[in-house]
Coordinates of C-alpha atoms and ligand atoms in Angstrom, one line a residue:
M247 CA 19.5 52.3 9.8
D248 CA 21.3 52.8 6.2
S249 CA 18.7 52.5 3.4
K250 CA 18.9 50.4 0.7
L251 CA 16.4 52.8 -1.2
P252 CA 17.4 56.0 0.1
D253 CA 15.7 58.3 -2.4
T254 CA 12.4 56.7 -3.3
G255 CA 10.4 57.9 -0.6
M256 CA 6.7 56.4 0.2
S257 CA 5.0 55.4 -2.9
I258 CA 2.9 58.6 -4.5
F259 CA -0.6 55.9 -3.9
A260 CA -0.1 55.8 -0.7
V261 CA 0.8 59.4 0.0
M262 CA -2.2 60.5 -2.0
T263 CA -4.9 58.1 -0.6
Q264 CA -4.0 59.1 3.2
L265 CA -4.4 62.7 2.1
A266 CA -7.4 61.8 0.3
N267 CA -9.0 60.0 3.6
D268 CA -7.6 62.7 5.9
C269 CA -9.4 65.6 3.7
G270 CA -12.5 63.6 3.3
A271 CA -11.8 64.2 -0.3
I272 CA -12.8 62.0 -3.4
N273 CA -10.1 59.5 -4.3
L274 CA -9.4 59.6 -8.4
A275 CA -5.7 59.2 -7.1
Q276 CA -5.1 55.8 -6.9
G277 CA -6.3 53.1 -9.3
F278 CA -8.9 51.2 -7.9
P279 CA -12.8 50.6 -8.7
S280 CA -15.3 52.2 -6.4
F281 CA -17.7 49.0 -7.4
N282 CA -17.7 45.5 -6.6
P283 CA -16.8 42.5 -8.7
D284 CA -19.5 40.2 -10.0
E285 CA -21.6 38.6 -7.5
R286 CA -20.6 35.3 -9.0
L287 CA -17.6 35.5 -8.4
L288 CA -17.7 36.6 -4.7
E289 CA -19.7 33.1 -4.7
L290 CA -17.0 31.3 -6.0
A291 CA -14.7 32.6 -3.5
N292 CA -17.1 31.6 -0.3
K293 CA -17.5 28.2 -2.1
H294 CA -13.6 27.4 -2.3
L295 CA -13.3 28.8 1.0
H296 CA -15.9 26.7 2.6
A297 CA -15.0 23.9 0.5
G298 CA -11.4 23.5 2.2
A299 CA -8.9 25.2 -0.2
N300 CA -7.2 26.9 2.8
Q301 CA -3.6 25.5 2.4
Y302 CA -0.7 26.2 0.5
A303 CA -1.2 26.2 -3.3
P304 CA 1.5 24.6 -5.7
M305 CA 4.4 27.3 -6.1
S306 CA 3.6 28.3 -9.5
G307 CA 0.0 28.3 -9.2
V308 CA -3.5 26.5 -9.1
P309 CA -3.4 24.0 -12.0
A310 CA -6.9 25.2 -13.3
L311 CA -5.9 28.9 -13.1
R312 CA -2.7 28.1 -15.2
H313 CA -5.1 26.2 -17.6
A314 CA -7.4 29.0 -17.7
I315 CA -4.6 31.4 -18.5
A316 CA -3.2 29.5 -21.0
K317 CA -6.4 29.0 -23.2
K318 CA -7.1 32.8 -22.7
T319 CA -3.3 33.6 -23.8
A320 CA -4.2 31.0 -26.8
D321 CA -7.5 32.4 -27.6
L322 CA -6.9 36.2 -27.7
Y323 CA -3.1 36.2 -28.9
G324 CA -2.3 33.1 -30.8
R325 CA 0.2 32.0 -28.4
Q326 CA -0.1 28.5 -27.0
I327 CA 1.7 28.5 -23.9
D328 CA 2.5 25.6 -21.6
A329 CA 0.5 25.7 -18.7
D330 CA 3.0 23.4 -16.4
T331 CA 6.0 25.4 -17.5
E332 CA 5.7 28.9 -19.0
I333 CA 2.9 30.2 -16.7
T334 CA 3.4 31.1 -12.8
V335 CA 0.6 32.9 -10.9
C336 CA 1.9 35.8 -8.7
D337 CA 1.1 38.0 -5.4
G338 CA -0.1 40.8 -7.8
A339 CA 1.5 42.1 -10.7
T340 CA 3.4 43.9 -8.5
E341 CA 5.3 40.6 -7.5
G342 CA 5.7 39.4 -10.8
L343 CA 7.5 42.5 -12.1
F344 CA 9.7 42.6 -8.8
S345 CA 10.6 38.7 -9.4
T346 CA 11.5 39.1 -13.0
I347 CA 13.5 42.1 -12.4
Q348 CA 15.5 40.0 -9.8
A349 CA 15.8 37.1 -12.0
V350 CA 17.2 39.3 -15.3
V351 CA 19.2 42.0 -13.7
G352 CA 22.6 41.7 -12.2
S353 CA 24.7 44.5 -10.6
G354 CA 25.9 47.1 -12.8
D355 CA 23.1 45.9 -15.8
E356 CA 21.2 48.9 -17.3
V357 CA 17.3 48.8 -17.5
I358 CA 15.3 51.0 -20.0
V359 CA 11.8 52.3 -18.7
F360 CA 9.8 54.7 -20.7
D361 CA 8.8 57.8 -18.6
P362 CA 6.1 58.9 -17.4
A363 CA 7.2 54.9 -16.0
Y364 CA 4.8 53.2 -13.0
D365 CA 6.8 53.6 -9.6
S366 CA 7.4 50.1 -9.0
Y367 CA 10.2 49.4 -11.6
E368 CA 13.1 51.6 -10.5
P369 CA 13.2 50.3 -6.6
A370 CA 13.2 46.8 -8.3
V371 CA 16.2 47.5 -10.3
T372 CA 18.0 49.3 -7.6
L373 CA 17.8 46.3 -5.4
A374 CA 18.8 44.0 -7.9
G375 CA 22.2 46.2 -8.2
G376 CA 21.1 47.8 -11.7
V377 CA 21.0 51.1 -13.4
T378 CA 17.5 52.3 -14.5
R379 CA 17.5 54.6 -17.8
H380 CA 14.7 56.7 -18.4
L381 CA 13.5 57.4 -21.8
P382 CA 10.8 60.0 -22.2
L383 CA 8.0 59.1 -24.1
V384 CA 7.7 61.3 -27.0
I385 CA 5.1 63.5 -28.9
T386 CA 5.6 64.6 -32.3
R387 CA 3.8 66.3 -35.1
D388 CA 3.0 62.9 -37.1
R389 CA 2.2 61.0 -34.0
P390 CA 0.6 63.3 -31.2
D391 CA 0.3 61.1 -28.5
F392 CA 3.0 59.9 -26.1
H393 CA 5.2 57.2 -28.1
I394 CA 8.5 55.7 -28.2
D395 CA 11.3 57.3 -30.0
W396 CA 12.8 54.2 -31.4
Q397 CA 15.9 56.0 -32.8
Q398 CA 16.7 57.6 -29.4
L399 CA 15.8 53.5 -28.0
A400 CA 18.5 52.4 -30.4
Q401 CA 21.1 55.1 -29.7
S402 CA 20.6 54.1 -25.6
I403 CA 21.2 50.5 -26.1
N404 CA 24.9 49.4 -25.1
S405 CA 26.6 46.0 -24.2
R406 CA 25.3 46.6 -20.6
T407 CA 21.7 46.8 -21.4
R408 CA 20.0 44.0 -20.0
L409 CA 16.3 44.8 -19.8
I410 CA 13.5 47.0 -21.2
I411 CA 10.4 47.7 -19.4
L412 CA 7.3 48.2 -21.6
N413 CA 3.9 48.9 -20.3
F414 CA 1.2 49.3 -22.7
P415 CA -1.9 50.2 -22.5
Q416 CA 0.3 52.7 -20.6
N417 CA -0.2 53.8 -16.7
P418 CA -0.3 57.2 -16.4
T419 CA -0.8 58.2 -19.9
G420 CA -3.5 55.6 -21.5
V421 CA -1.5 55.4 -24.6
I422 CA -1.4 51.9 -26.6
L423 CA 0.9 50.1 -28.9
T424 CA 0.8 49.8 -32.5
A425 CA 1.4 46.5 -34.7
D426 CA 4.3 48.8 -36.2
D427 CA 5.4 49.5 -32.8
L428 CA 6.1 45.4 -32.2
D429 CA 7.9 45.3 -35.5
A430 CA 10.2 48.3 -34.5
L431 CA 10.9 46.8 -31.0
A432 CA 12.1 43.8 -32.5
E433 CA 14.2 45.4 -35.0
V434 CA 16.0 47.5 -32.0
T435 CA 16.7 44.2 -30.3
R436 CA 17.6 41.8 -32.8
D437 CA 21.0 40.3 -32.3
T438 CA 20.9 41.7 -28.9
S439 CA 20.8 39.4 -25.5
I440 CA 18.2 42.0 -24.4
Y441 CA 15.2 40.8 -22.4
L442 CA 11.8 42.5 -22.2
L443 CA 9.5 42.9 -19.6
S444 CA 6.0 43.6 -20.6
D445 CA 3.6 45.1 -18.0
E446 CA 0.1 44.1 -19.6
V447 CA -2.0 44.8 -16.2
Y448 CA -4.3 46.9 -18.4
E449 CA -4.3 44.2 -21.6
H450 CA -8.2 44.2 -21.6
I451 CA -8.9 48.0 -20.9
I452 CA -8.5 49.3 -24.6
F453 CA -10.9 51.6 -26.4
D454 CA -12.3 52.6 -29.8
D455 CA -12.2 48.9 -31.1
Q456 CA -8.3 48.9 -31.0
A457 CA -6.6 45.5 -30.5
H458 CA -4.3 45.1 -27.3
Q459 CA -0.6 44.4 -29.1
S460 CA 0.4 42.2 -26.5
L461 CA 3.9 40.9 -27.1
A462 CA 2.7 37.4 -26.8
C463 CA 1.2 38.1 -30.1
H464 CA 4.8 38.1 -31.6
D465 CA 6.9 35.4 -32.5
E466 CA 10.3 36.8 -32.6
L467 CA 10.0 39.2 -29.8
W468 CA 8.1 36.2 -27.6
Q469 CA 11.3 34.5 -27.6
R470 CA 13.0 37.3 -24.9
T471 CA 9.8 38.3 -23.3
F472 CA 8.4 38.0 -19.7
I473 CA 4.4 39.3 -19.5
V474 CA 2.9 40.4 -16.2
S475 CA -1.1 40.7 -16.1
S476 CA -3.0 41.1 -12.9
F477 CA -6.6 40.0 -12.4
G478 CA -7.2 43.0 -9.9
K479 CA -8.1 45.3 -12.7
T480 CA -9.8 43.1 -15.2
Y481 CA -12.0 41.7 -12.6
H482 CA -12.4 44.8 -10.1
V483 CA -10.5 42.9 -7.5
T484 CA -7.7 45.2 -6.8
G485 CA -7.2 44.2 -3.3
W486 CA -7.1 40.4 -4.1
K487 CA -3.6 40.8 -5.3
V488 CA -3.5 38.1 -8.0
G489 CA -1.3 38.2 -10.9
Y490 CA 0.5 36.3 -13.3
C491 CA 3.7 35.7 -15.4
I492 CA 4.1 34.1 -18.7
A493 CA 7.4 33.5 -20.4
P494 CA 9.1 31.0 -22.5
S495 CA 10.1 28.0 -20.3
K496 CA 14.0 28.8 -20.2
L497 CA 13.0 32.0 -18.9
M498 CA 10.1 31.1 -16.4
A499 CA 12.3 28.5 -14.8
E500 CA 14.7 31.5 -13.4
F501 CA 11.2 33.5 -12.9
R502 CA 10.2 30.7 -10.5
N503 CA 13.9 30.5 -9.0
I504 CA 13.1 33.9 -7.2
H505 CA 9.0 33.6 -6.9
Q506 CA 9.8 30.6 -4.7
W507 CA 11.9 32.7 -2.6
A508 CA 9.9 35.9 -2.7
C509 CA 6.6 34.5 -1.4
Y510 CA 6.5 30.7 -2.9
S511 CA 2.9 30.9 -3.7
V512 CA -0.5 33.0 -3.9
V513 CA -3.8 33.0 -2.0
T514 CA -5.6 29.0 -2.9
P515 CA -9.2 29.9 -2.7
L516 CA -9.0 33.1 -4.7
Q517 CA -6.9 31.2 -7.4
H518 CA -9.7 28.4 -7.7
A519 CA -12.3 31.3 -7.8
L520 CA -10.7 32.9 -10.3
A521 CA -9.9 30.1 -12.6
D522 CA -13.8 28.9 -12.1
F523 CA -14.7 32.5 -13.2
M524 CA -12.3 32.8 -16.2
T525 CA -14.0 29.5 -17.5
L526 CA -17.7 30.5 -16.8
T527 CA -17.5 34.3 -18.2
P528 CA -15.2 34.0 -21.1
E529 CA -17.3 37.0 -22.4
H530 CA -16.1 39.2 -19.7
Y531 CA -12.6 40.1 -21.6
R532 CA -14.6 41.3 -24.7
E533 CA -17.2 43.3 -22.8
L534 CA -14.7 45.1 -20.5
P535 CA -13.4 47.3 -22.9
R536 CA -17.0 48.7 -23.3
F537 CA -17.6 49.3 -19.8
Y538 CA -14.7 51.1 -19.4
E539 CA -14.7 52.9 -22.7
K540 CA -18.2 54.3 -21.4
K541 CA -16.6 55.3 -18.2
R542 CA -14.0 57.3 -20.0
D543 CA -16.5 59.1 -22.2
R544 CA -18.7 59.9 -19.3
F545 CA -15.4 61.5 -17.7
C546 CA -14.3 63.2 -20.3
D547 CA -17.6 64.9 -21.1
L548 CA -18.2 65.7 -17.8
V549 CA -15.0 67.8 -18.0
R550 CA -15.2 69.1 -21.2
N551 CA -16.6 72.1 -20.2
S552 CA -13.6 73.0 -17.8
R553 CA -10.5 74.7 -18.2
F554 CA -8.3 71.7 -18.2
T555 CA -7.2 70.1 -21.9
F556 CA -6.8 66.3 -22.7
T557 CA -6.7 63.6 -25.3
P558 CA -9.1 61.2 -24.3
A559 CA -7.2 57.9 -22.8
A560 CA -6.7 55.1 -25.5
G561 CA -6.7 52.3 -22.7
T562 CA -6.5 52.0 -18.9
F563 CA -9.2 53.3 -16.6
F564 CA -7.1 56.8 -16.2
Q565 CA -7.3 60.1 -17.9
V566 CA -4.5 62.9 -17.6
L567 CA -5.9 66.4 -17.4
D568 CA -3.4 69.1 -18.3
F569 CA -4.1 72.2 -16.0
S570 CA -1.5 74.7 -17.4
E571 CA -4.4 77.4 -18.3
I572 CA -5.5 77.1 -14.6
S573 CA -2.6 77.4 -12.5
E574 CA 1.4 78.0 -12.8
E575 CA 2.1 76.1 -10.1
D576 CA 3.8 72.2 -10.2
D577 CA 1.7 69.3 -10.3
V578 CA 3.0 67.5 -7.0
N579 CA 1.7 70.8 -5.3
Y580 CA -1.1 71.7 -7.1
S581 CA -2.7 68.1 -6.6
R582 CA -2.2 68.3 -2.8
R583 CA -4.0 71.5 -3.0
L584 CA -6.8 70.2 -4.9
T585 CA -7.2 67.6 -2.7
R586 CA -7.2 69.7 0.8
E587 CA -9.1 72.6 -1.1
I588 CA -11.6 71.3 -3.9
G589 CA -12.0 67.6 -2.5
V590 CA -10.7 65.6 -5.4
A591 CA -7.5 63.9 -5.3
S592 CA -5.4 62.9 -8.3
I593 CA -1.8 61.7 -8.9
P594 CA 1.0 64.4 -10.0
V595 CA 2.4 63.1 -13.7
S596 CA 5.7 64.5 -12.7
V597 CA 6.6 61.9 -10.2
F598 CA 6.8 59.1 -12.9
C599 CA 9.3 61.1 -14.9
E600 CA 12.9 61.7 -14.5
Q601 CA 12.9 65.1 -16.3
P602 CA 9.6 66.9 -16.0
P603 CA 6.9 66.0 -18.6
P604 CA 5.5 68.7 -21.1
G605 CA 3.0 70.7 -19.7
R606 CA 1.5 70.2 -16.0
K607 CA -0.3 67.4 -15.7
L608 CA -2.7 65.2 -13.5
R609 CA -3.8 61.6 -13.5
F610 CA -7.5 60.8 -12.5
C611 CA -8.6 57.2 -12.1
F612 CA -12.3 56.7 -13.6
A613 CA -12.9 53.4 -12.3
K614 CA -15.9 54.8 -10.5
D615 CA -19.9 54.9 -10.1
D616 CA -20.9 57.6 -12.2
A617 CA -22.3 59.8 -9.1
I618 CA -18.8 60.1 -8.0
L619 CA -17.4 60.8 -11.4
E620 CA -20.0 63.4 -11.5
E621 CA -19.3 65.0 -7.8
A622 CA -16.0 65.2 -8.9
A623 CA -16.1 66.7 -12.3
G624 CA -18.7 69.1 -11.0
K625 CA -15.7 70.2 -8.3
L626 CA -13.4 70.3 -11.3
C627 CA -15.2 72.6 -13.7
Q628 CA -15.5 75.3 -10.9
L629 CA -11.8 75.7 -11.1
Ligands
PMP59 N1 1.7 47.5 -13.1 C1 1.3 49.0 -13.5 C2 1.0 49.6 -14.6 C3 0.1 48.9 -12.6 O1 -0.8 50.0 -12.7 C4 -0.4 48.5 -11.5 C5 -1.3 48.8 -10.3 N2 -2.5 49.6 -10.7 C6 0.4 47.1 -10.7 C7 1.3 47.0 -11.8 C8 0.3 46.5 -9.9 O2 -0.6 45.6 -10.0 P1 -1.0 44.4 -8.7 O3 -2.0 45.4 -7.9 O4 -1.6 43.4 -9.7 O5 0.2 44.2 -8.0
LIG60 N1 -1.3 50.9 -9.9 C1 -2.3 51.6 -8.9 C2 -2.2 52.9 -9.8 O1 -1.7 53.2 -10.6 C3 -1.4 51.7 -7.8 C4 -1.2 50.2 -6.7 C5 -0.5 50.6 -5.6 O2 -1.2 51.6 -4.8 N2 0.4 50.3 -5.3 O3 -2.9 53.9 -8.8

């Protein structure tokens, strides 16, 4: 049968997890915690399963969860959003991204992504009939972490540009946006009809006392923005696949027009459990940065005496390590070899890029118990 996605192949996360399982390797490739969520969240899920919350939820999501999301958005980002018309609970962030792209992008439209870019964006654009334009994040002398080149972005915009996709804190590099970046984005998109899709699934995993610059904070940007997030990262429940999209009501109406045909509604008892848990533990968001910062520091300390080079991640639960001083092999082959030969699986960063990124880089997930990080780092230090 002819494929609608002939060039995409299987997701690197599926490929590397399969290889890790086959080899009995430590899986620092796919991003998921090795630990369980808070026991109270599990009890709430159990309670709602047994209390009869087992039939379809409303198409836009359980009201209590939408209200909890509205409260969080007001508390953290100062944006008052209407729980009835500006929030939709999704089947993980993945469906939120997919439905936004189908709602916005038409045949021949151009969509700008920043490389290294998360792997689900381009296939969704292709299926919508659009064309993905990849702009590399750049490293400069005055700003040595990966960041957007605003001049390059301004020059890349044309009359066909329909959507710009952003993802900060960024998977895989862990870099974040500054308040100046938001102003620069507003300037570049002012007087255009370009929409913005901001993938903020790591909004609560940000380190060194930095504040997450949500596009919801910015009055001008918010008018043209869809924000997608995921409870999977925030509550250590990636397997629950519950996320959400927020957007101004006119944009949200079109989002729902797609969402209702993509999945209609999302797993009911887990939505109730998340709503209760959000209300019960408002401190969870404030404590998560420190929790993951300690894991980042632990992992970085453990590999500091290895031959890998790195800049500690500013956010996300991923650390990129450069192996240029260890091997000249390409990152795809090297990550497979490390999985097979030393028993640690990672993700090669070049798979997220149209053009090879500078250096030779692998992404490691540090959302793991310390004993796992210690065992993996011990192996990496032998290289
Ligand atoms: N966007 C990014 C940047 C991600 O890293 C992930 C998953 N880790 C997703 C979207 C998908 O989230 P979900 O599992 O909720 O679909
Ligand atoms: N987002 C996760 C990661 O970056 C993986 C999600 C998936 O497996 N589809 O590792």
